[in-house]
């Protein structure tokens, strides 16, 4: 493989990391509060708003039902309005964020719902407000599950970032299509696949390590 292709691989890897990191951050900023609300807003829950829970739940389900490649094409006018263009790494962040937000919201909702209801009742008995219960009970107790859920979301975004290369999103997916497929260069395709696998493994390992670190229930090894 030539030095030029190695340089292209390096640039494409940075582009993929940029797309995934920014869309994961934005998806979390939007998806985390949405997921918390979905987990606490059914009838009789902390922030009881069953009508809003139903409406937002339907919106989230609808957004998750759209195949990503179709979503990318369908929102091109919106992407152009937000990013000023419909091609490139910055433009790709728009559909990636829209795909990540409902996915993260459901992962957060599931993690929050796994918290022991007895803890919530105990906090209520001590006079804690719904916001205090969410901040000091639900999120800390659900933190390991939240970390694992966000890890899964980042892994999915890595795969989505490769797909977006098919419609001008740049990154490793674009490089694999233009060189590995269209120019019949299997070594480039193999390099792209290997880099993506390494990225997924690193993210998964880091997420599992952080989840163990923040899990108060996990046994701690003591020296001596």
Coordinates of C-alpha atoms in Angstrom, one line a residue:
X1 CA 0.0 0.0 0.0
X2 CA 1.4 3.4 -1.0
X3 CA 2.1 6.3 1.4
X4 CA -0.7 8.2 -0.4
X5 CA -3.2 5.6 0.5
X6 CA -1.9 5.4 4.1
X7 CA -2.4 9.1 4.3
X8 CA -6.0 8.7 3.0
X9 CA -6.7 6.1 5.6
X10 CA -5.4 8.3 8.3
X11 CA -7.5 11.2 7.2
X12 CA -10.6 9.0 6.8
X13 CA -10.1 7.6 10.3
X14 CA -10.0 11.1 11.8
X15 CA -13.1 12.1 9.8
X16 CA -14.9 9.0 11.2
X17 CA -13.8 9.8 14.7
X18 CA -15.0 13.4 14.3
X19 CA -18.4 12.3 13.0
X20 CA -19.0 9.7 15.7
X21 CA -17.7 11.8 18.6
X22 CA -19.8 14.9 17.8
X23 CA -23.0 13.0 16.9
X24 CA -22.6 10.8 20.1
X25 CA -22.3 14.0 22.2
X26 CA -25.2 15.7 20.6
X27 CA -27.3 12.5 20.6
X28 CA -26.6 12.2 24.3
X29 CA -27.5 15.8 25.1
X30 CA -30.8 15.3 23.4
X31 CA -31.5 11.7 24.1
X32 CA -30.6 11.6 27.8
X33 CA -33.3 14.0 29.1
X34 CA -35.8 12.5 26.6
X35 CA -35.1 9.0 28.0
X36 CA -35.3 10.2 31.6
X37 CA -38.7 11.8 30.8
X38 CA -40.0 8.7 29.1
X39 CA -39.0 6.6 32.1
X40 CA -40.6 8.8 34.7
X41 CA -43.7 10.3 33.0
X42 CA -46.2 7.5 32.8
X43 CA -49.4 7.7 34.9
X44 CA -48.5 7.8 38.6
X45 CA -44.8 8.2 38.1
X46 CA -42.5 11.0 39.3
X47 CA -43.2 13.4 36.4
X48 CA -46.6 12.0 35.5
X49 CA -47.6 13.3 32.0
X50 CA -49.1 10.2 30.3
X51 CA -50.3 12.2 27.2
X52 CA -46.8 13.6 26.5
X53 CA -45.3 10.2 27.3
X54 CA -47.5 8.6 24.7
X55 CA -46.8 11.2 22.0
X56 CA -43.1 11.3 22.5
X57 CA -43.0 7.5 22.7
X58 CA -44.7 7.3 19.3
X59 CA -42.3 9.9 17.8
X60 CA -39.3 8.0 19.2
X61 CA -40.6 4.7 17.8
X62 CA -41.3 6.2 14.4
X63 CA -37.8 7.7 14.2
X64 CA -36.2 4.4 15.2
X65 CA -38.2 2.6 12.5
X66 CA -36.7 4.5 9.6
X67 CA -33.7 2.7 8.0
X68 CA -30.6 4.9 8.4
X69 CA -29.7 5.1 4.8
X70 CA -33.3 6.2 3.9
X71 CA -33.2 8.8 6.7
X72 CA -29.9 10.2 5.3
X73 CA -31.5 10.8 1.9
X74 CA -34.9 11.9 3.2
X75 CA -33.6 14.7 5.3
X76 CA -31.1 16.1 2.8
X77 CA -33.0 19.5 2.6
X78 CA -32.9 19.7 6.4
X79 CA -29.2 18.8 6.5
X80 CA -28.5 21.5 3.9
X81 CA -30.4 24.0 6.0
X82 CA -28.6 23.1 9.2
X83 CA -25.0 22.5 8.0
X84 CA -25.1 24.6 4.8
X85 CA -24.3 21.5 2.7
X86 CA -25.5 18.0 2.3
X87 CA -22.1 16.4 1.8
X88 CA -19.0 16.1 4.0
X89 CA -18.3 15.1 7.6
X90 CA -20.1 18.1 9.1
X91 CA -23.2 17.4 7.1
X92 CA -23.1 13.7 8.1
X93 CA -23.4 14.7 11.7
X94 CA -27.0 15.8 11.2
X95 CA -28.5 12.4 10.2
X96 CA -26.2 10.6 12.7
X97 CA -27.5 12.8 15.5
X98 CA -31.1 12.3 14.5
X99 CA -30.5 8.5 14.4
X100 CA -28.7 8.5 17.7
X101 CA -31.1 10.6 19.7
X102 CA -34.2 8.2 19.8
X103 CA -31.9 5.2 20.1
X104 CA -30.1 6.7 23.2
X105 CA -33.5 7.8 24.6
X106 CA -34.8 4.2 24.7
X107 CA -31.5 2.9 26.1
X108 CA -31.7 5.5 28.9
X109 CA -35.3 4.7 29.5
X110 CA -34.6 1.0 29.9
X111 CA -31.6 1.7 32.3
X112 CA -33.7 4.1 34.4
X113 CA -36.6 1.6 34.7
X114 CA -34.2 -1.1 36.0
X115 CA -33.6 1.0 39.2
X116 CA -35.3 -0.6 42.3
X117 CA -38.6 1.1 42.9
X118 CA -38.0 0.8 46.6
X119 CA -35.2 3.4 46.4
X120 CA -37.6 5.8 44.7
X121 CA -40.3 5.3 47.4
X122 CA -37.7 5.8 50.2
X123 CA -36.5 9.1 48.6
X124 CA -40.1 10.2 48.3
X125 CA -40.7 9.4 52.0
X126 CA -37.8 11.6 52.9
X127 CA -39.4 14.5 51.0
X128 CA -37.2 14.6 48.0
X129 CA -38.6 16.4 44.9
X130 CA -38.9 14.6 41.6
X131 CA -35.9 16.4 40.2
X132 CA -33.8 15.5 43.3
X133 CA -34.8 11.9 42.9
X134 CA -33.8 11.9 39.3
X135 CA -30.5 13.6 40.0
X136 CA -29.5 11.8 43.2
X137 CA -31.2 8.4 43.0
X138 CA -32.2 7.4 39.5
X139 CA -29.2 8.5 37.4
X140 CA -26.5 7.4 39.9
X141 CA -28.1 4.0 40.4
X142 CA -28.6 3.5 36.7
X143 CA -25.1 4.8 35.8
X144 CA -23.6 1.4 34.8
X145 CA -26.5 0.7 32.6
X146 CA -26.4 4.2 31.1
X147 CA -22.7 3.7 30.3
X148 CA -23.2 0.4 28.6
X149 CA -26.2 1.8 26.7
X150 CA -24.1 4.8 25.5
X151 CA -21.3 2.4 24.5
X152 CA -23.8 0.4 22.4
X153 CA -25.0 3.7 20.8
X154 CA -21.4 4.7 19.9
X155 CA -20.7 1.3 18.4
X156 CA -23.9 1.7 16.3
X157 CA -22.8 5.2 15.2
X158 CA -19.5 3.8 14.0
X159 CA -21.5 1.5 11.7
X160 CA -23.8 4.3 10.6
X161 CA -20.8 6.5 9.8
X162 CA -19.6 3.9 7.4
X163 CA -23.0 3.8 5.7
X164 CA -23.1 7.6 5.3
X165 CA -20.0 7.3 3.2
X166 CA -22.3 6.0 0.4
X167 CA -23.9 9.4 0.1
X168 CA -20.9 11.7 0.3
X169 CA -20.4 11.6 4.1
X170 CA -16.6 11.0 3.8
X171 CA -14.8 9.0 6.4
X172 CA -13.8 5.3 6.3
X173 CA -17.1 4.2 4.6
X174 CA -16.5 6.7 1.7
X175 CA -12.9 5.5 1.3
X176 CA -13.9 1.9 1.3
X177 CA -16.5 2.5 -1.4
X178 CA -14.4 4.8 -3.7
X179 CA -11.2 2.8 -3.5
X180 CA -11.9 -0.6 -2.2
X181 CA -15.1 -1.2 -4.3
X182 CA -15.1 1.2 -7.2
X183 CA -11.4 0.9 -8.0
X184 CA -11.1 -2.8 -7.1
X185 CA -8.5 -2.3 -4.3
X186 CA -9.2 -5.1 -1.8
X187 CA -6.2 -4.1 0.3
X188 CA -7.9 -0.7 1.0
X189 CA -11.2 -2.4 1.8
X190 CA -9.5 -4.8 4.2
X191 CA -7.7 -1.9 5.9
X192 CA -11.0 -0.1 6.3
X193 CA -12.7 -3.1 7.8
X194 CA -9.8 -3.8 10.2
X195 CA -9.8 -0.1 11.4
X196 CA -13.5 -0.2 12.0
X197 CA -13.2 -3.5 13.9
X198 CA -10.4 -2.0 16.1
X199 CA -12.5 1.1 16.8
X200 CA -15.5 -1.0 17.9
X201 CA -13.4 -3.2 20.1
X202 CA -11.7 -0.2 21.8
X203 CA -15.1 1.5 22.4
X204 CA -16.7 -1.6 23.7
X205 CA -13.8 -2.4 26.0
X206 CA -13.6 1.1 27.3
X207 CA -17.3 1.2 27.9
X208 CA -17.3 -2.1 29.8
X209 CA -14.4 -0.9 32.0
X210 CA -16.1 2.4 32.8
X211 CA -19.3 0.6 33.6
X212 CA -17.5 -1.7 36.1
X213 CA -15.8 1.4 37.6
X214 CA -19.0 3.2 38.3
X215 CA -21.0 0.2 39.4
X216 CA -21.4 0.5 43.2
X217 CA -22.6 -3.0 43.4
X218 CA -19.5 -4.6 41.8
X219 CA -17.0 -6.1 44.2
X220 CA -13.7 -4.3 44.5
X221 CA -10.5 -6.2 44.6
X222 CA -8.5 -5.3 47.7
X223 CA -4.8 -5.8 47.9
X224 CA -3.0 -7.3 50.8

